[in-house]
PDB file of C-alpha atoms in Angstrom:
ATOM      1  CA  UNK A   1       0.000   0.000   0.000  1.00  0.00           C
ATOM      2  CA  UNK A   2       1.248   3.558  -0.618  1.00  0.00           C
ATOM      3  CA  UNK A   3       2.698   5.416   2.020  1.00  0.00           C
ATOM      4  CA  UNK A   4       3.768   9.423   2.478  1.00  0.00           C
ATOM      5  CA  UNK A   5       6.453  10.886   5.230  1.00  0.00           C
ATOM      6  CA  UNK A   6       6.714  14.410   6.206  1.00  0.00           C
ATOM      7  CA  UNK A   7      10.049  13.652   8.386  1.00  0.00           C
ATOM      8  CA  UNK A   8       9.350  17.472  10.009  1.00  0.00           C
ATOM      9  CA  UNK A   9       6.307  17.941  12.791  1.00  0.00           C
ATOM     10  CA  UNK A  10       7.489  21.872  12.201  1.00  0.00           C
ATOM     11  CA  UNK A  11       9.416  24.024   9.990  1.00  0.00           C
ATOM     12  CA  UNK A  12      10.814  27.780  10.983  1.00  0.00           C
ATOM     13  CA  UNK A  13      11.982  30.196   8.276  1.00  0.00           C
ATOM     14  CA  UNK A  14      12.692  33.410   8.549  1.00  0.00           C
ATOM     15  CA  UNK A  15      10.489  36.173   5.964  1.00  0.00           C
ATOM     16  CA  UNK A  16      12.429  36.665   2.832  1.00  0.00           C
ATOM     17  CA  UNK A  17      14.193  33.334   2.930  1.00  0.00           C
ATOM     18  CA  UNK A  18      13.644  29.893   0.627  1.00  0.00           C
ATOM     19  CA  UNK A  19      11.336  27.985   2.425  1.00  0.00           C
ATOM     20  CA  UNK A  20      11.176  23.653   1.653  1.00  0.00           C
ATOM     21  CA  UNK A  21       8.804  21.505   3.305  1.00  0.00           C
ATOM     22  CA  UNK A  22       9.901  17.938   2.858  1.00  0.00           C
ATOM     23  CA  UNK A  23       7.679  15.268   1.595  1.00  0.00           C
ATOM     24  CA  UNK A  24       8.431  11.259   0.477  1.00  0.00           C
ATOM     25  CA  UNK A  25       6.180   8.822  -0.487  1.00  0.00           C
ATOM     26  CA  UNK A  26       6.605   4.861  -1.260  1.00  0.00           C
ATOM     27  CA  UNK A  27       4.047   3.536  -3.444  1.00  0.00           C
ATOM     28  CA  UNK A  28       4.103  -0.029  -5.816  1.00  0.00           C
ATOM     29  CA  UNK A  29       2.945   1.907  -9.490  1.00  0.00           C
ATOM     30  CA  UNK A  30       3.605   5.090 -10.461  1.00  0.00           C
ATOM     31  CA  UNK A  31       2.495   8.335  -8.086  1.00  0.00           C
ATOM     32  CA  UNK A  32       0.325  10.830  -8.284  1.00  0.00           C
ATOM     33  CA  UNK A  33       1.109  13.619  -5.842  1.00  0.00           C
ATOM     34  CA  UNK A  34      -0.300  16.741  -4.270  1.00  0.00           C
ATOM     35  CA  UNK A  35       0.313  19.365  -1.831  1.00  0.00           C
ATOM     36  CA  UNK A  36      -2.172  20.705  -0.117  1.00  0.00           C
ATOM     37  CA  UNK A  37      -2.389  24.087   2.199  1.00  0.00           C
ATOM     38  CA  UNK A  38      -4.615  24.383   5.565  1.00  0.00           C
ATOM     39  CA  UNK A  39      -4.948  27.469   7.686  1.00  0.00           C
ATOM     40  CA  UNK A  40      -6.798  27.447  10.816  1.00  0.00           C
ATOM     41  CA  UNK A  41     -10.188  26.780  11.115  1.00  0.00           C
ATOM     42  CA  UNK A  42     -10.278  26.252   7.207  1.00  0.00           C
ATOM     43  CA  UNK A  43     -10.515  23.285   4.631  1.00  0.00           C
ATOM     44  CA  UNK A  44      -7.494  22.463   2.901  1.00  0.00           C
ATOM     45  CA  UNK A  45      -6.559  24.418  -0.118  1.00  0.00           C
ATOM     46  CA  UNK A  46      -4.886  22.620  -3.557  1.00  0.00           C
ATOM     47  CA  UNK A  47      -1.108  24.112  -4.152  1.00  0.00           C
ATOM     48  CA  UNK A  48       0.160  22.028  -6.644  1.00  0.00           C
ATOM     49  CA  UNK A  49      -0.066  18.235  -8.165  1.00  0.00           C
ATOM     50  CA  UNK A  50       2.719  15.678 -10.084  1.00  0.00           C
ATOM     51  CA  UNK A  51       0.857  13.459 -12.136  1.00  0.00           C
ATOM     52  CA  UNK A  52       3.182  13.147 -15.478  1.00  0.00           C
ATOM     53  CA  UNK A  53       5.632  15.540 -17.127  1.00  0.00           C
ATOM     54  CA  UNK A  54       7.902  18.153 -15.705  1.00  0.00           C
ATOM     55  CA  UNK A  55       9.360  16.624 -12.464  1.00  0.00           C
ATOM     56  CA  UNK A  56       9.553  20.748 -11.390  1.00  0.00           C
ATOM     57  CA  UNK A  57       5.547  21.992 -10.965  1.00  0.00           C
ATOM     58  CA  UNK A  58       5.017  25.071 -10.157  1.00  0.00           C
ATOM     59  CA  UNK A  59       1.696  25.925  -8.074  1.00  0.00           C
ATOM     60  CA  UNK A  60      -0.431  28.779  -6.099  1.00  0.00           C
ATOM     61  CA  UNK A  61       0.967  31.408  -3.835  1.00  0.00           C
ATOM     62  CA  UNK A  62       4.772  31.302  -5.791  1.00  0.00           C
ATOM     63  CA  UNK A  63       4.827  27.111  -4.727  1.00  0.00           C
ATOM     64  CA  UNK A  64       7.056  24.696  -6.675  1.00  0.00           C
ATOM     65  CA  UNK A  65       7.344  21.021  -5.465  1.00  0.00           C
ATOM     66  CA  UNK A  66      10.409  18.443  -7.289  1.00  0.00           C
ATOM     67  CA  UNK A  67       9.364  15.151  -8.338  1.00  0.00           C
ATOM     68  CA  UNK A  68      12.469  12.991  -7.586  1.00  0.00           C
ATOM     69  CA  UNK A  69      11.829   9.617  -8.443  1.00  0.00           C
ATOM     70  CA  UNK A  70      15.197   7.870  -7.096  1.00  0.00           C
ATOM     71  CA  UNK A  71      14.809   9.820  -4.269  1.00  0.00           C
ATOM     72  CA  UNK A  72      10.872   9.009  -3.882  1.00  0.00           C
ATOM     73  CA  UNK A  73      10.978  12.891  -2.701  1.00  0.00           C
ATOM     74  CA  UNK A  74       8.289  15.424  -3.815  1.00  0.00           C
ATOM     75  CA  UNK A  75       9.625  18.546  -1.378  1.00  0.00           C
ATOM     76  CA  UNK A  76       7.729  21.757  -1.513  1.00  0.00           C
ATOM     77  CA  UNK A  77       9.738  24.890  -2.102  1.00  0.00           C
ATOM     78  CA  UNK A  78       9.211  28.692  -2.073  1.00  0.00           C
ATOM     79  CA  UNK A  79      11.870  31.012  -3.005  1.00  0.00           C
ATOM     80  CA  UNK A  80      11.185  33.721  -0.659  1.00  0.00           C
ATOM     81  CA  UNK A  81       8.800  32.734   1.926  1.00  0.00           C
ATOM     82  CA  UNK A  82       5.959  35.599   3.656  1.00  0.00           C
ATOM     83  CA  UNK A  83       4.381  35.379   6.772  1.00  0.00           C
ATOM     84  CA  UNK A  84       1.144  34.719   5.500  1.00  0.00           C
ATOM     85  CA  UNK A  85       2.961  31.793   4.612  1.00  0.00           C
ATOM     86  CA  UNK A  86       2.239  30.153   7.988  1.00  0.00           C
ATOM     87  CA  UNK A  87       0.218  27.249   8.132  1.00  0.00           C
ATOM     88  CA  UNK A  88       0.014  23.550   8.194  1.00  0.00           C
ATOM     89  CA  UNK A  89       0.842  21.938   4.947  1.00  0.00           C
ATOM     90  CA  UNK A  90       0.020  18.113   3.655  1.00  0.00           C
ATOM     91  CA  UNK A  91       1.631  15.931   0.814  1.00  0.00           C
ATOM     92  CA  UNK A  92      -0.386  13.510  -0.163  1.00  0.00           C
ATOM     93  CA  UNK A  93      -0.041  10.534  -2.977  1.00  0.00           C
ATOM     94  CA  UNK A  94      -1.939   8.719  -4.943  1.00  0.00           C
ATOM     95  CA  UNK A  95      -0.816   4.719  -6.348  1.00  0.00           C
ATOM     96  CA  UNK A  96      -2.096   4.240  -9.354  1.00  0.00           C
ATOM     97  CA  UNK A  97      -2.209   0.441  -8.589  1.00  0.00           C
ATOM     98  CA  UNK A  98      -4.292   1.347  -5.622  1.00  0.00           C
ATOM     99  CA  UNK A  99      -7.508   2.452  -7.047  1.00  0.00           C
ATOM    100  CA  UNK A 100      -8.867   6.004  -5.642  1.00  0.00           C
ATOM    101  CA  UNK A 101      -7.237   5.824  -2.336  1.00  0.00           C
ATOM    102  CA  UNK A 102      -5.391   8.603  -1.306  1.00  0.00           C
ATOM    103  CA  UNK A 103      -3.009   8.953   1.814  1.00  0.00           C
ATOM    104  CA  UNK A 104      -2.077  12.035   3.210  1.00  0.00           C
ATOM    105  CA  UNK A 105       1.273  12.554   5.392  1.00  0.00           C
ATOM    106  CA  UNK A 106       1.093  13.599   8.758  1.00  0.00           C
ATOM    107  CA  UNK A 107       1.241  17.646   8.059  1.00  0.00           C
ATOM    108  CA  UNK A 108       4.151  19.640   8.604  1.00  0.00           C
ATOM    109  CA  UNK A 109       3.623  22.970  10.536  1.00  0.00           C
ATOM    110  CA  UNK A 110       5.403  26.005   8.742  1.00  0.00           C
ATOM    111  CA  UNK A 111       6.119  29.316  10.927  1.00  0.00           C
ATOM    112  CA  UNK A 112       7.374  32.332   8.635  1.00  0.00           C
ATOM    113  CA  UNK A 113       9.237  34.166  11.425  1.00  0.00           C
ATOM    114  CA  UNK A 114       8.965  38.139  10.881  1.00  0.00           C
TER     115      UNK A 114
ATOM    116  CA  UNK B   1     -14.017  29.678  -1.143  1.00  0.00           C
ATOM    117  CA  UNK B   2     -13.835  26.468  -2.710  1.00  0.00           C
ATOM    118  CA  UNK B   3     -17.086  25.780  -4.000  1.00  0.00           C
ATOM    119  CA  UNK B   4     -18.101  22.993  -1.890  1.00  0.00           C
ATOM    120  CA  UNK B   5     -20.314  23.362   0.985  1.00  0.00           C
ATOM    121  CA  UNK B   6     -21.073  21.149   4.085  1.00  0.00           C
ATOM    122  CA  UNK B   7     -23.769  21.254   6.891  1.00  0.00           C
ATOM    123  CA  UNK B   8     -23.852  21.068   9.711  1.00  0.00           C
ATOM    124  CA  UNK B   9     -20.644  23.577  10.793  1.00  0.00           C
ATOM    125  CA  UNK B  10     -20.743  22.372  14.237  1.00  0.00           C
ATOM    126  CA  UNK B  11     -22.564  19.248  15.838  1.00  0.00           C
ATOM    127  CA  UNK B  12     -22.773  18.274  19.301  1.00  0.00           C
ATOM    128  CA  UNK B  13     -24.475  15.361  19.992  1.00  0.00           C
ATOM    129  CA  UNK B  14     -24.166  12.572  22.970  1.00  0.00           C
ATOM    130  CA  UNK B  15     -22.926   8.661  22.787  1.00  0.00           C
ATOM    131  CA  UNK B  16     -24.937   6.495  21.007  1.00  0.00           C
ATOM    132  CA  UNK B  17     -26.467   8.735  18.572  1.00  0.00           C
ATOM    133  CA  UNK B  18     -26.779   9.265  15.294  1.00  0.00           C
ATOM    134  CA  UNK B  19     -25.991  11.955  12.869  1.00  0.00           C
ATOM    135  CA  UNK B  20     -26.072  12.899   9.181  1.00  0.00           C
ATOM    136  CA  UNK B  21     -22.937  15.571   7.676  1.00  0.00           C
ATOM    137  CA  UNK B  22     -23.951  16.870   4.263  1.00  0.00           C
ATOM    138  CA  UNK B  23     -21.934  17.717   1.366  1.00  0.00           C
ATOM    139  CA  UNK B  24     -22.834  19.564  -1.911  1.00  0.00           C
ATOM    140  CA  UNK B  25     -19.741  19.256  -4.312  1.00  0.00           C
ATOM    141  CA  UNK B  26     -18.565  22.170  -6.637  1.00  0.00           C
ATOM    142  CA  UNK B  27     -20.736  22.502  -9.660  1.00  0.00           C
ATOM    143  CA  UNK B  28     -20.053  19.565 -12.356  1.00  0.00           C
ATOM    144  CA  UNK B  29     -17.837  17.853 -10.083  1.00  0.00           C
ATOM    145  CA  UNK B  30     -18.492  14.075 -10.102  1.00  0.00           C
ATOM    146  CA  UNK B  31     -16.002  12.579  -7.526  1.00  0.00           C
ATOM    147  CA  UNK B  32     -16.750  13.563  -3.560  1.00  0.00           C
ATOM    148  CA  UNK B  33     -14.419  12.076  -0.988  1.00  0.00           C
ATOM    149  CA  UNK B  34     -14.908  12.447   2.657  1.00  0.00           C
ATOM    150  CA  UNK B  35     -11.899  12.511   5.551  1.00  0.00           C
ATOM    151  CA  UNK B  36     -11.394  12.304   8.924  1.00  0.00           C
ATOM    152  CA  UNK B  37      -9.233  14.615  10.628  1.00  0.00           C
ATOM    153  CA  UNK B  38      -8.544  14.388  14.401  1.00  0.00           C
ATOM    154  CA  UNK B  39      -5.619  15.509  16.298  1.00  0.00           C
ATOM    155  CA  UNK B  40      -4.184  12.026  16.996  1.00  0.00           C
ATOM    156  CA  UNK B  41      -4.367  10.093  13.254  1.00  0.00           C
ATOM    157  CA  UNK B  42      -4.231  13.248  11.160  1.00  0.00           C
ATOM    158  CA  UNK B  43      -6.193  13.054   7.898  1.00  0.00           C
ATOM    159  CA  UNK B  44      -7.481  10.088   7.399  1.00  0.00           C
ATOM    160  CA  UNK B  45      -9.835   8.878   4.545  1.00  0.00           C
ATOM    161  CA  UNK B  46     -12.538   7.614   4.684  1.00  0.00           C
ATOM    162  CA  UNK B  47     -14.420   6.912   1.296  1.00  0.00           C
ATOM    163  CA  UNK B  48     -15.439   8.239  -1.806  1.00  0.00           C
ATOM    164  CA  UNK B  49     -17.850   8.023  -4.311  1.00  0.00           C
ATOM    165  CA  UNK B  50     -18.036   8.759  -8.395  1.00  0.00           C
ATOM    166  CA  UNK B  51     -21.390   9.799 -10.023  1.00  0.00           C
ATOM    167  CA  UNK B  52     -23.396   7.583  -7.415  1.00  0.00           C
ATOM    168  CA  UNK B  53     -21.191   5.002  -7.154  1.00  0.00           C
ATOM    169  CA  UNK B  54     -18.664   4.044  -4.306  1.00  0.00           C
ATOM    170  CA  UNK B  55     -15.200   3.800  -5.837  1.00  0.00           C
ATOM    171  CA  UNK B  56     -12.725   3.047  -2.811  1.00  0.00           C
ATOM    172  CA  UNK B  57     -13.158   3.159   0.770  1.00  0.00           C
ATOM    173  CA  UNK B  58     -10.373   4.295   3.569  1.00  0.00           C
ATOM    174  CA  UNK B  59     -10.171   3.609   7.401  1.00  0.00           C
ATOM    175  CA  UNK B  60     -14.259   3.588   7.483  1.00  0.00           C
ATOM    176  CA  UNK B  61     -15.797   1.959  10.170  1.00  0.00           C
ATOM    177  CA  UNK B  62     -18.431  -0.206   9.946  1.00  0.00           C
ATOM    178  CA  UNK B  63     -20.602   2.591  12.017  1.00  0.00           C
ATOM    179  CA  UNK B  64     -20.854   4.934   9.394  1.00  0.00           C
ATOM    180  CA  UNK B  65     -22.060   4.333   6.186  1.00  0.00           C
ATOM    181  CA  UNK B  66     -21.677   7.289   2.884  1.00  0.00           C
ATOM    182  CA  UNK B  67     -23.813   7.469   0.261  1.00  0.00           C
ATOM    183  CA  UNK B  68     -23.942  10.302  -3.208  1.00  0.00           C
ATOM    184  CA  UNK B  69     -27.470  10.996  -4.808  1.00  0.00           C
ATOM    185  CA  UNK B  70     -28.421  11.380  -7.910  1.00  0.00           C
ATOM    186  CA  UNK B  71     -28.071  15.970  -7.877  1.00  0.00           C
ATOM    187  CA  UNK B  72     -24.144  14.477  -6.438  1.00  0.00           C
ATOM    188  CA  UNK B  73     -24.812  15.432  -3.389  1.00  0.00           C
ATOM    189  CA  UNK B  74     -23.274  13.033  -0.508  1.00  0.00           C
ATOM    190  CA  UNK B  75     -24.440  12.232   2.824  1.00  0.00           C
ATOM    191  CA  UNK B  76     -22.166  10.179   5.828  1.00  0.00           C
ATOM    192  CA  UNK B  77     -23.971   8.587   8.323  1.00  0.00           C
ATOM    193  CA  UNK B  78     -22.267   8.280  11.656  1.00  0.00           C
ATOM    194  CA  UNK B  79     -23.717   5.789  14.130  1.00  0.00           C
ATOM    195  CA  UNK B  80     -23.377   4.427  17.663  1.00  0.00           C
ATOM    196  CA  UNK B  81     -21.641   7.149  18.146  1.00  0.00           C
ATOM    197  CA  UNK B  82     -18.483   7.135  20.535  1.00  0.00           C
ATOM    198  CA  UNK B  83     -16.504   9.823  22.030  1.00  0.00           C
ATOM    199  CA  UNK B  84     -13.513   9.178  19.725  1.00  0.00           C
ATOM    200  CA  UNK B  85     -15.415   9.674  16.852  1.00  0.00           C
ATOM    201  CA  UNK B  86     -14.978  13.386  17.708  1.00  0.00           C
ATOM    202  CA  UNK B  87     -13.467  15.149  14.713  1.00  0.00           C
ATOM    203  CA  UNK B  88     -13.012  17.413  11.906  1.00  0.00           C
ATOM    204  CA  UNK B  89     -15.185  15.313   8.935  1.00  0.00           C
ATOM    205  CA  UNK B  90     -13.996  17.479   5.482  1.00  0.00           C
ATOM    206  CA  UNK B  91     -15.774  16.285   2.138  1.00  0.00           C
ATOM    207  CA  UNK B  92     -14.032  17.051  -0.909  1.00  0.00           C
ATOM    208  CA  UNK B  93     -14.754  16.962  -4.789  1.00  0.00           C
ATOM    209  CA  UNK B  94     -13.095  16.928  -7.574  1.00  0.00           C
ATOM    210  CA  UNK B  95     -14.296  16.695 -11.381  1.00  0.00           C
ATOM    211  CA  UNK B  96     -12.704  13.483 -12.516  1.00  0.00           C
ATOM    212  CA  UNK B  97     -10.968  10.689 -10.417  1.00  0.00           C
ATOM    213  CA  UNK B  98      -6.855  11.915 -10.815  1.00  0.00           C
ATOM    214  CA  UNK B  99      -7.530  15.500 -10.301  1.00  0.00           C
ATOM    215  CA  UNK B 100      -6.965  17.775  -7.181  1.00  0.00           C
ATOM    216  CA  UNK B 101      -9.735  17.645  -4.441  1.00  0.00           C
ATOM    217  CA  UNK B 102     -11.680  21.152  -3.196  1.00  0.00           C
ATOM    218  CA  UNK B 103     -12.261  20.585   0.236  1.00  0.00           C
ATOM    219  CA  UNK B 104     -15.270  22.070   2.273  1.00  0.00           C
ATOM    220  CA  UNK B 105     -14.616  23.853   5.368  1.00  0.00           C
ATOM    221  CA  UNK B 106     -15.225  20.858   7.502  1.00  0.00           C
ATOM    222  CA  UNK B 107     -17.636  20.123  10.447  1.00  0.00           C
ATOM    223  CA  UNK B 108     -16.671  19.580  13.525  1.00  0.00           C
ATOM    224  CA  UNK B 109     -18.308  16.824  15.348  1.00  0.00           C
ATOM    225  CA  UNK B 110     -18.276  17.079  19.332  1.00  0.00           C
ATOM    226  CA  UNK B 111     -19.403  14.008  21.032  1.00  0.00           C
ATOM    227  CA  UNK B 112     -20.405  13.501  24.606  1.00  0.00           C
TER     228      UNK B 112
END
């Protein structure tokens, strides 16, 4: 069955600076993977997806994720990160031998430090 | 705003009960998935239907039961209700099966 890691509970940047919120996944077939945005008291929001293509996909808000396959990484990125930045983010995957199921990873918290 | 809306926002109800959370998916959207979010497992899913039909199903207990009518609306039933089942419960849509999911804002389910 397909799995996802977030290895950090919380991630502290400083405004202004490159932000990356790490993300890898294991799954049997080939992955389709998101990243996904949640700010308190609110649904989660769609940043950005991998399904095919460019392993560099560029998203909402300024957010680019790598799709390294050797590396079974899909880390988020920003190049200059804002404090409106701050929230709790979730990778998520997709096996395409699995059917519809979807796992999310744990969430990683992101503070953008004024 | 996403485009999808769920009712109740907040529900309080005892042990034992039973409750319905609705979920109207964005306009032309086919696929609705519902989650479980609680502090201690994180998001977890739960099912999710296509066009009427169920098409996978998640960590869903046998006490609670989904269905999607024919205007794509869904409905989860939550039975026998216990105080762990307290929780965020988010539906989401999307139009076809592999694209990205609009969630709703959630409702939060208190039991007592």
């Amino acid at each position: 069955a397909q799995s996802v890691a977030q290895p950090e509970d919380q991630v502290n940047v400083a405004e202004g600076n490159p932000l990356t919120v790490k993300c890898t996944y294991s799954v049997s077939g080939n992955p389709y993977l998101f990243w996904y945005v949640q700010y308190p008291n609110r649904g989660l929001q769609f940043l950005l997806k991998y399904i095919t293509g460019d392993n560099l996909v560029k998203g909402s808000y300024g957010f680019e994720a790598e799709f390294n396959k050797s590396q079974t990484s899909f880390h988020l990125k920003k190049p200059s990160a804002l404090v409106s930045d701050s929230a709790l983010y979730f990778c998520a995957v997709r096996d395409d031998n699995y059917g519809q199921n979807f796992v999310f990873g744990p969430g990683t918290r992101l503070s953008v430090l004024p | 705003d996403s485009g999808v809306t769920q009712t109740p926002k907040h529900l309080i109800t005892a042990t034992g009960q039973r409750v319905t959370l609705r979920c109207s998916p964005r306009s032309g959207d086919l696929s609705v998935y519902w989650y479980q979010q609680s502090l201690d497992q994180g998001l977890q899913f739960l099912i999710q239907y296509y066009n009427g039909e169920e098409r996978a199903k998640g960590n869903i207990l046998e006490r609670f039961s989904a269905q999607q009518f024919p205007d794509l609306h869904s409905e989860l039933n939550l039975s026998s209700l216990e105080l762990g089942d307290s929780a965020l419960y988010f539906c989401a849509s999307s139009p076809q099966q592999d694209y990205e999911q609009y969630f709703g804002p959630g409702t939060r389910l208190t039991v007592t």
